[in-house]
Amino acid sequence: MTSASDQKTISILGSTGSIGRQTLDVLTGLDRPMRLGYISSNTRIDLLEDQTRRFRPYGVVVRNEEAFRQFRATTSFSGPILCGDEGLQEAAAWEGNDMIMSSLVGFAGVLPTLAALQRGTTVALANKETLVSAGNVITAAARRHGAVILPVDSEHSAIMQCLAGEASTAIDKMILTASGGPFRETPAAELRSVTRAQALRHPNWSMGAKITIDSATLMNKGFELIEARWLFDIPVEKIDVVVHPQSIIHSMVEFCDGSVKAQLGLPDMKVPILYALSYPERVRSDFERLDLAAIGSLTFYPPDYERFPCLRLAFEAIQTGGTAPAVVNAANELAVSAFLAEKIAFYDIPRCIEEALRKIDNVVDPSLDDILAVDAETRGFVSAMVN
Amino acid sequence: MTSASDQKTISILGSTGSIGRQTLDVLTGLDRPMRLGYISSNTRIDLLEDQTRRFRPYGVVVRNEEAFRQFRATTSFSGPILCGDEGLQEAAAWEGNDMIMSSLVGFAGVLPTLAALQRGTTVALANKETLVSAGNVITAAARRHGAVILPVDSEHSAIMQCLAGEASTAIDKMILTASGGPFRETPAAELRSVTRAQALRHPNWSMGAKITIDSATLMNKGFELIEARWLFDIPVEKIDVVVHPQSIIHSMVEFCDGSVKAQLGLPDMKVPILYALSYPERVRSDFERLDLAAIGSLTFYPPDYERFPCLRLAFEAIQTGGTAPAVVNAANELAVSAFLAEKIAFYDIPRCIEEALRKIDNVVDPSLDDILAVDAETRGFVSAMVN
């Protein structure tokens, strides 16, 4: 038996999304259970209602105002019910939290993450856009408040695992693996006319729509590159990308002596989720085990920056620095929405981003306000382009 | 500049062999140089003479008595010159050593390794037979005298690197990779008649003759299995072997959460040598870097215990325990010599070992004397079989 006082409390921002639901699954399987603080959804209030009954959180947040009103009118949940971005920030900063899982989608993750870090709360970070847009502000806040950021995606979790017991001075290179997405072998001419449905068919990972499109354009890998730069405080020149269609090697670190360490596993987000929840320990899981002899072959290719200009744009943005990554993030978010709404074509996504990068002035060493302003400006600019 | 008092001293037992020569190369390239204590050879006195001039050791050992006399008569080396197994033990136990590299071939490695450990000296262990024959005695001596054993082969070095920063309680499995040797795809019928020259053609690693034959029979992997059991104090049931012809993943550890860590690199023994010499730090090397996109593909197969009975025999011996692994080692050593002398066929190697295991009584929890006795008895038995 674990005494109640040992129990840690976690809030899950974005509990009805793919990572949020898997986090709830992982929590259920823990030998040493954690208490559930806030959970949240944007609009999926039926699932949220179901989660309140099954997992008995302390409170809930409904981001969308209309959905919030509907939820409050119909729910049997008796704890605090918060609304909107303010509600998410309040839940993130709640004093009961030992940890938050930030699995919101898009730029919406920035302020709640910051709110948690400013209270010194550990953040398990599944929201890529937070570090992509506001890496300097977020990591500075974590340092200032002694808060820990634990990455929850397979690549950065792999790198963190490879770095255990190693000196940061011994790192020569981080090598992110990329599945290559559904269009790994699609010629550029065909890519011009791929449909929403084709782009949503990811070969290895089952994920939300936004990140699946980002995987098809390789922008997802570009974001991970920017995230790695901030998470591990490493110059982008020391980060490489290698295409590895099987998604078994989740990423690698090359050390100064020539040795390379890798973390491997079946493509299952529950492994990095569990690693973040149990860090710095490992806890037993019953997840399916890797059997390399059964898999037979792992293959590797250099990435194609011509067919996948989003990856190149991300590289260029983090090299430029300042607000350039925030522009890329906001432009990408709008362009992907437009692609999902079948308003623009596949290659219009990088075209929107490139245009935005050209038009919007870069702010060196930006404050949070600078980033928010550039984010809004970019959205306005790209919105006008795609509508 | 490094002050002389910071300098560590290393003796290399077996300096004219493959690992010994590479160790001298690695030492030459270190930013923070180490002093050279003793170096040694069995019979290669010309190379030994050359090494004394180039590397200026404190002393030398010539194991073979005839070669020793010849060396002493002709050398210009003015330091101590020791002879025979006693000389090797004296050099291993020399008070000037901070570390020894034990790169002797075969059972000859046992007593010098023990002599170093009993003085609390760190042993970089490239000699497999030491732990295979006398694992219980060797590891008990290391524990008793607080001495560290650092593995110098790519597989155990890989495992040690994967274990950095991890709790031993989190280890679920160690997965040794095996190149599969030159006969990975050779049908059993053809294996019956393979020649010495065919067996000496290893696809990936350039090594001495004994270990190259052990790689062709997969006994080398069987020995590594036994070594892993002792080095990492893990039950043999938790050790797996997977055939990986490219020898890029050097071995892996599976943890209780389902995550797997691997160490990778080009097949170059200098990497594990450097890791042992610099442990627990890593130091910069100019060794060629791994480029997975250039390599393209890594493949994996289950091992074939039918075609490679030596691997099965090693598994069985470590499960039996006691002196069974010492019997396997001694029988294998004699049988491989006989195969190299073209006195017996390829499949006579496992046949000799199986016969010896059947005939020679097992001693549970053996002392060093028990092991020495069983070793001698096995040699007599197999010698009679092959001559």
PDB file of C-alpha atoms in Angstrom, chain A residues 163-359:
ATOM      1  CA  LEU A 163      21.944  10.946 -22.282  1.00  0.00           C
ATOM      2  CA  ALA A 164      21.354   9.260 -18.911  1.00  0.00           C
ATOM      3  CA  GLY A 165      24.712   8.874 -17.176  1.00  0.00           C
ATOM      4  CA  GLU A 166      26.558  10.858 -19.871  1.00  0.00           C
ATOM      5  CA  ALA A 167      28.303  14.242 -19.596  1.00  0.00           C
ATOM      6  CA  SER A 168      26.798  16.958 -21.783  1.00  0.00           C
ATOM      7  CA  THR A 169      30.330  17.903 -22.860  1.00  0.00           C
ATOM      8  CA  ALA A 170      30.689  14.470 -24.480  1.00  0.00           C
ATOM      9  CA  ILE A 171      27.799  15.014 -26.915  1.00  0.00           C
ATOM     10  CA  ASP A 172      28.886  15.452 -30.518  1.00  0.00           C
ATOM     11  CA  LYS A 173      25.591  15.090 -32.303  1.00  0.00           C
ATOM     12  CA  MET A 174      21.924  14.289 -31.851  1.00  0.00           C
ATOM     13  CA  ILE A 175      20.388  12.250 -34.639  1.00  0.00           C
ATOM     14  CA  LEU A 176      16.608  12.464 -34.932  1.00  0.00           C
ATOM     15  CA  THR A 177      14.994   9.628 -36.821  1.00  0.00           C
ATOM     16  CA  ALA A 178      12.049  10.397 -39.107  1.00  0.00           C
ATOM     17  CA  SER A 179       9.630   7.811 -40.435  1.00  0.00           C
ATOM     18  CA  GLY A 180       9.447   9.819 -43.636  1.00  0.00           C
ATOM     19  CA  GLY A 181       5.660   9.860 -43.362  1.00  0.00           C
ATOM     20  CA  PRO A 182       3.143   8.501 -45.871  1.00  0.00           C
ATOM     21  CA  PHE A 183       4.870  10.257 -48.807  1.00  0.00           C
ATOM     22  CA  ARG A 184       8.402   9.065 -48.216  1.00  0.00           C
ATOM     23  CA  GLU A 185       8.629   7.622 -51.700  1.00  0.00           C
ATOM     24  CA  THR A 186       6.075   9.822 -53.484  1.00  0.00           C
ATOM     25  CA  PRO A 187       7.604  11.821 -56.350  1.00  0.00           C
ATOM     26  CA  ALA A 188       7.393  15.608 -56.065  1.00  0.00           C
ATOM     27  CA  ALA A 189       5.053  15.825 -59.065  1.00  0.00           C
ATOM     28  CA  GLU A 190       2.495  13.605 -57.330  1.00  0.00           C
ATOM     29  CA  LEU A 191       2.923  15.411 -54.003  1.00  0.00           C
ATOM     30  CA  ARG A 192       1.442  18.507 -55.645  1.00  0.00           C
ATOM     31  CA  SER A 193      -1.954  16.859 -55.807  1.00  0.00           C
ATOM     32  CA  VAL A 194      -2.140  14.592 -52.733  1.00  0.00           C
ATOM     33  CA  THR A 195      -5.417  14.736 -50.853  1.00  0.00           C
ATOM     34  CA  ARG A 196      -6.286  15.306 -47.223  1.00  0.00           C
ATOM     35  CA  ALA A 197      -7.201  11.617 -46.900  1.00  0.00           C
ATOM     36  CA  GLN A 198      -3.852  10.453 -48.321  1.00  0.00           C
ATOM     37  CA  ALA A 199      -1.936  12.764 -46.021  1.00  0.00           C
ATOM     38  CA  LEU A 200      -3.820  11.517 -42.965  1.00  0.00           C
ATOM     39  CA  ARG A 201      -2.698   7.921 -43.559  1.00  0.00           C
ATOM     40  CA  HIS A 202       0.472   7.686 -41.435  1.00  0.00           C
ATOM     41  CA  PRO A 203       2.325   4.369 -41.802  1.00  0.00           C
ATOM     42  CA  ASN A 204       3.481   3.873 -38.188  1.00  0.00           C
ATOM     43  CA  TRP A 205       1.930   6.207 -35.678  1.00  0.00           C
ATOM     44  CA  SER A 206      -1.705   6.776 -34.821  1.00  0.00           C
ATOM     45  CA  MET A 207      -1.948  10.462 -33.918  1.00  0.00           C
ATOM     46  CA  GLY A 208      -4.162  13.534 -34.186  1.00  0.00           C
ATOM     47  CA  ALA A 209      -4.868  15.189 -37.567  1.00  0.00           C
ATOM     48  CA  LYS A 210      -2.561  18.216 -37.168  1.00  0.00           C
ATOM     49  CA  ILE A 211       0.521  16.198 -36.234  1.00  0.00           C
ATOM     50  CA  THR A 212      -0.239  13.610 -38.919  1.00  0.00           C
ATOM     51  CA  ILE A 213      -0.161  16.292 -41.613  1.00  0.00           C
ATOM     52  CA  ASP A 214       3.005  17.699 -40.034  1.00  0.00           C
ATOM     53  CA  SER A 215       4.480  14.202 -40.374  1.00  0.00           C
ATOM     54  CA  ALA A 216       3.503  14.071 -44.043  1.00  0.00           C
ATOM     55  CA  THR A 217       5.246  17.395 -44.775  1.00  0.00           C
ATOM     56  CA  LEU A 218       8.167  16.527 -42.405  1.00  0.00           C
ATOM     57  CA  MET A 219       7.410  19.776 -40.580  1.00  0.00           C
ATOM     58  CA  ASN A 220       6.942  17.563 -37.552  1.00  0.00           C
ATOM     59  CA  LYS A 221      10.631  16.641 -37.791  1.00  0.00           C
ATOM     60  CA  GLY A 222      11.521  20.272 -38.324  1.00  0.00           C
ATOM     61  CA  PHE A 223       9.663  21.121 -35.105  1.00  0.00           C
ATOM     62  CA  GLU A 224      11.492  18.348 -33.278  1.00  0.00           C
ATOM     63  CA  LEU A 225      14.769  19.788 -34.466  1.00  0.00           C
ATOM     64  CA  ILE A 226      13.819  23.152 -32.963  1.00  0.00           C
ATOM     65  CA  GLU A 227      12.576  21.468 -29.783  1.00  0.00           C
ATOM     66  CA  ALA A 228      15.814  19.501 -29.428  1.00  0.00           C
ATOM     67  CA  ARG A 229      17.790  22.724 -29.730  1.00  0.00           C
ATOM     68  CA  TRP A 230      15.924  24.123 -26.707  1.00  0.00           C
ATOM     69  CA  LEU A 231      15.367  20.980 -24.639  1.00  0.00           C
ATOM     70  CA  PHE A 232      19.007  19.943 -24.740  1.00  0.00           C
ATOM     71  CA  ASP A 233      20.564  23.398 -25.192  1.00  0.00           C
ATOM     72  CA  ILE A 234      22.507  22.266 -28.242  1.00  0.00           C
ATOM     73  CA  PRO A 235      23.397  24.241 -31.396  1.00  0.00           C
ATOM     74  CA  VAL A 236      21.241  23.222 -34.348  1.00  0.00           C
ATOM     75  CA  GLU A 237      24.397  22.437 -36.351  1.00  0.00           C
ATOM     76  CA  LYS A 238      24.844  19.447 -34.044  1.00  0.00           C
ATOM     77  CA  ILE A 239      21.429  18.004 -34.884  1.00  0.00           C
ATOM     78  CA  ASP A 240      20.966  15.629 -37.815  1.00  0.00           C
ATOM     79  CA  VAL A 241      17.897  13.973 -39.286  1.00  0.00           C
ATOM     80  CA  VAL A 242      17.902  10.479 -40.771  1.00  0.00           C
ATOM     81  CA  VAL A 243      14.869   8.869 -42.380  1.00  0.00           C
ATOM     82  CA  HIS A 244      14.096   5.485 -40.811  1.00  0.00           C
ATOM     83  CA  PRO A 245      10.753   4.197 -42.121  1.00  0.00           C
ATOM     84  CA  GLN A 246      10.209   1.509 -39.457  1.00  0.00           C
ATOM     85  CA  SER A 247      10.249   3.996 -36.514  1.00  0.00           C
ATOM     86  CA  ILE A 248      12.042   1.436 -34.326  1.00  0.00           C
ATOM     87  CA  ILE A 249      15.137   3.487 -33.493  1.00  0.00           C
ATOM     88  CA  HIS A 250      13.482   6.528 -31.945  1.00  0.00           C
ATOM     89  CA  SER A 251      16.603   8.709 -32.021  1.00  0.00           C
ATOM     90  CA  MET A 252      20.325   8.622 -31.282  1.00  0.00           C
ATOM     91  CA  VAL A 253      23.189  10.510 -29.690  1.00  0.00           C
ATOM     92  CA  GLU A 254      26.731  10.443 -31.054  1.00  0.00           C
ATOM     93  CA  PHE A 255      29.450  11.013 -28.468  1.00  0.00           C
ATOM     94  CA  CYS A 256      32.895  12.545 -28.844  1.00  0.00           C
ATOM     95  CA  ASP A 257      34.626   9.147 -28.774  1.00  0.00           C
ATOM     96  CA  GLY A 258      32.697   7.991 -31.838  1.00  0.00           C
ATOM     97  CA  SER A 259      30.233   5.845 -29.908  1.00  0.00           C
ATOM     98  CA  VAL A 260      26.520   6.160 -30.715  1.00  0.00           C
ATOM     99  CA  LYS A 261      23.677   5.362 -28.354  1.00  0.00           C
ATOM    100  CA  ALA A 262      20.120   4.759 -29.498  1.00  0.00           C
ATOM    101  CA  GLN A 263      16.794   4.097 -27.860  1.00  0.00           C
ATOM    102  CA  LEU A 264      14.584   1.576 -29.607  1.00  0.00           C
ATOM    103  CA  GLY A 265      11.092   0.200 -29.253  1.00  0.00           C
ATOM    104  CA  LEU A 266       7.876  -0.492 -31.054  1.00  0.00           C
ATOM    105  CA  PRO A 267       6.114   2.708 -32.152  1.00  0.00           C
ATOM    106  CA  ASP A 268       4.034   3.177 -29.006  1.00  0.00           C
ATOM    107  CA  MET A 269       3.655   6.583 -27.386  1.00  0.00           C
ATOM    108  CA  LYS A 270       2.930   4.926 -24.064  1.00  0.00           C
ATOM    109  CA  VAL A 271       6.657   4.249 -23.613  1.00  0.00           C
ATOM    110  CA  PRO A 272       7.732   7.925 -23.650  1.00  0.00           C
ATOM    111  CA  ILE A 273       4.618   8.834 -21.632  1.00  0.00           C
ATOM    112  CA  LEU A 274       5.519   6.275 -18.971  1.00  0.00           C
ATOM    113  CA  TYR A 275       9.173   7.388 -18.997  1.00  0.00           C
ATOM    114  CA  ALA A 276       8.130  10.987 -18.339  1.00  0.00           C
ATOM    115  CA  LEU A 277       5.643   9.994 -15.613  1.00  0.00           C
ATOM    116  CA  SER A 278       8.130   7.762 -13.796  1.00  0.00           C
ATOM    117  CA  TYR A 279      11.310   9.797 -14.465  1.00  0.00           C
ATOM    118  CA  PRO A 280      14.013   9.493 -13.195  1.00  0.00           C
ATOM    119  CA  GLU A 281      13.000   5.918 -12.431  1.00  0.00           C
ATOM    120  CA  ARG A 282      11.715   3.284 -14.817  1.00  0.00           C
ATOM    121  CA  VAL A 283       8.635   1.316 -13.867  1.00  0.00           C
ATOM    122  CA  ARG A 284       7.501  -2.015 -15.186  1.00  0.00           C
ATOM    123  CA  SER A 285       5.037  -2.079 -18.059  1.00  0.00           C
ATOM    124  CA  ASP A 286       3.246  -4.817 -19.932  1.00  0.00           C
ATOM    125  CA  PHE A 287       3.661  -3.010 -23.267  1.00  0.00           C
ATOM    126  CA  GLU A 288       4.500  -5.270 -26.192  1.00  0.00           C
ATOM    127  CA  ARG A 289       8.248  -5.916 -26.413  1.00  0.00           C
ATOM    128  CA  LEU A 290      10.548  -5.233 -29.348  1.00  0.00           C
ATOM    129  CA  ASP A 291      11.692  -8.352 -31.226  1.00  0.00           C
ATOM    130  CA  LEU A 292      14.281  -7.286 -33.804  1.00  0.00           C
ATOM    131  CA  ALA A 293      14.601 -10.770 -35.300  1.00  0.00           C
ATOM    132  CA  ALA A 294      10.845 -10.689 -35.987  1.00  0.00           C
ATOM    133  CA  ILE A 295      11.104  -7.222 -37.535  1.00  0.00           C
ATOM    134  CA  GLY A 296      14.059  -8.349 -39.635  1.00  0.00           C
ATOM    135  CA  SER A 297      15.314  -5.120 -41.133  1.00  0.00           C
ATOM    136  CA  LEU A 298      15.825  -1.469 -40.224  1.00  0.00           C
ATOM    137  CA  THR A 299      16.540   0.948 -43.055  1.00  0.00           C
ATOM    138  CA  PHE A 300      17.957   4.467 -43.220  1.00  0.00           C
ATOM    139  CA  TYR A 301      17.993   7.231 -45.817  1.00  0.00           C
ATOM    140  CA  PRO A 302      19.121  10.828 -45.929  1.00  0.00           C
ATOM    141  CA  PRO A 303      16.155  13.261 -45.787  1.00  0.00           C
ATOM    142  CA  ASP A 304      15.051  14.892 -49.048  1.00  0.00           C
ATOM    143  CA  TYR A 305      14.920  18.648 -48.483  1.00  0.00           C
ATOM    144  CA  GLU A 306      13.713  19.243 -52.025  1.00  0.00           C
ATOM    145  CA  ARG A 307      10.547  17.195 -51.798  1.00  0.00           C
ATOM    146  CA  PHE A 308       9.990  18.226 -48.185  1.00  0.00           C
ATOM    147  CA  PRO A 309      10.693  21.968 -48.044  1.00  0.00           C
ATOM    148  CA  CYS A 310       9.052  22.261 -44.591  1.00  0.00           C
ATOM    149  CA  LEU A 311      12.051  20.497 -43.041  1.00  0.00           C
ATOM    150  CA  ARG A 312      14.421  22.935 -44.726  1.00  0.00           C
ATOM    151  CA  LEU A 313      12.296  25.900 -43.589  1.00  0.00           C
ATOM    152  CA  ALA A 314      12.423  24.716 -39.981  1.00  0.00           C
ATOM    153  CA  PHE A 315      16.216  24.344 -40.167  1.00  0.00           C
ATOM    154  CA  GLU A 316      16.535  27.841 -41.610  1.00  0.00           C
ATOM    155  CA  ALA A 317      14.161  29.325 -39.024  1.00  0.00           C
ATOM    156  CA  ILE A 318      16.054  27.984 -36.014  1.00  0.00           C
ATOM    157  CA  GLN A 319      19.328  29.099 -37.579  1.00  0.00           C
ATOM    158  CA  THR A 320      17.860  32.578 -38.049  1.00  0.00           C
ATOM    159  CA  GLY A 321      16.522  32.448 -34.488  1.00  0.00           C
ATOM    160  CA  GLY A 322      14.445  35.178 -32.868  1.00  0.00           C
ATOM    161  CA  THR A 323      10.790  34.941 -33.816  1.00  0.00           C
ATOM    162  CA  ALA A 324      11.408  33.056 -37.089  1.00  0.00           C
ATOM    163  CA  PRO A 325      10.409  29.676 -35.539  1.00  0.00           C
ATOM    164  CA  ALA A 326       7.222  31.283 -34.138  1.00  0.00           C
ATOM    165  CA  VAL A 327       6.395  32.502 -37.648  1.00  0.00           C
ATOM    166  CA  VAL A 328       6.967  29.020 -39.037  1.00  0.00           C
ATOM    167  CA  ASN A 329       4.774  27.517 -36.336  1.00  0.00           C
ATOM    168  CA  ALA A 330       1.869  29.945 -36.754  1.00  0.00           C
ATOM    169  CA  ALA A 331       2.006  29.887 -40.558  1.00  0.00           C
ATOM    170  CA  ASN A 332       2.140  26.088 -40.505  1.00  0.00           C
ATOM    171  CA  GLU A 333      -0.783  25.849 -38.079  1.00  0.00           C
ATOM    172  CA  LEU A 334      -2.986  28.009 -40.323  1.00  0.00           C
ATOM    173  CA  ALA A 335      -1.818  26.366 -43.530  1.00  0.00           C
ATOM    174  CA  VAL A 336      -2.406  22.856 -42.157  1.00  0.00           C
ATOM    175  CA  SER A 337      -5.918  23.874 -41.073  1.00  0.00           C
ATOM    176  CA  ALA A 338      -6.545  25.189 -44.553  1.00  0.00           C
ATOM    177  CA  PHE A 339      -5.190  21.977 -46.083  1.00  0.00           C
ATOM    178  CA  LEU A 340      -7.413  19.900 -43.769  1.00  0.00           C
ATOM    179  CA  ALA A 341     -10.342  22.081 -44.844  1.00  0.00           C
ATOM    180  CA  GLU A 342      -9.344  21.335 -48.453  1.00  0.00           C
ATOM    181  CA  LYS A 343      -8.823  25.019 -49.182  1.00  0.00           C
ATOM    182  CA  ILE A 344      -5.169  24.712 -50.252  1.00  0.00           C
ATOM    183  CA  ALA A 345      -2.914  22.069 -51.809  1.00  0.00           C
ATOM    184  CA  PHE A 346      -0.097  20.127 -50.116  1.00  0.00           C
ATOM    185  CA  TYR A 347       2.739  22.301 -51.395  1.00  0.00           C
ATOM    186  CA  ASP A 348       0.831  25.444 -50.464  1.00  0.00           C
ATOM    187  CA  ILE A 349       1.745  24.628 -46.860  1.00  0.00           C
ATOM    188  CA  PRO A 350       5.494  25.382 -47.290  1.00  0.00           C
ATOM    189  CA  ARG A 351       4.616  28.204 -49.691  1.00  0.00           C
ATOM    190  CA  CYS A 352       2.534  29.940 -46.983  1.00  0.00           C
ATOM    191  CA  ILE A 353       5.345  29.482 -44.464  1.00  0.00           C
ATOM    192  CA  GLU A 354       8.008  30.803 -46.810  1.00  0.00           C
ATOM    193  CA  GLU A 355       5.880  33.833 -47.665  1.00  0.00           C
ATOM    194  CA  ALA A 356       5.237  34.547 -43.991  1.00  0.00           C
ATOM    195  CA  LEU A 357       8.948  34.251 -43.175  1.00  0.00           C
ATOM    196  CA  ARG A 358       9.727  36.735 -45.928  1.00  0.00           C
ATOM    197  CA  LYS A 359       7.079  39.255 -44.941  1.00  0.00           C
TER     198      LYS A 359
END
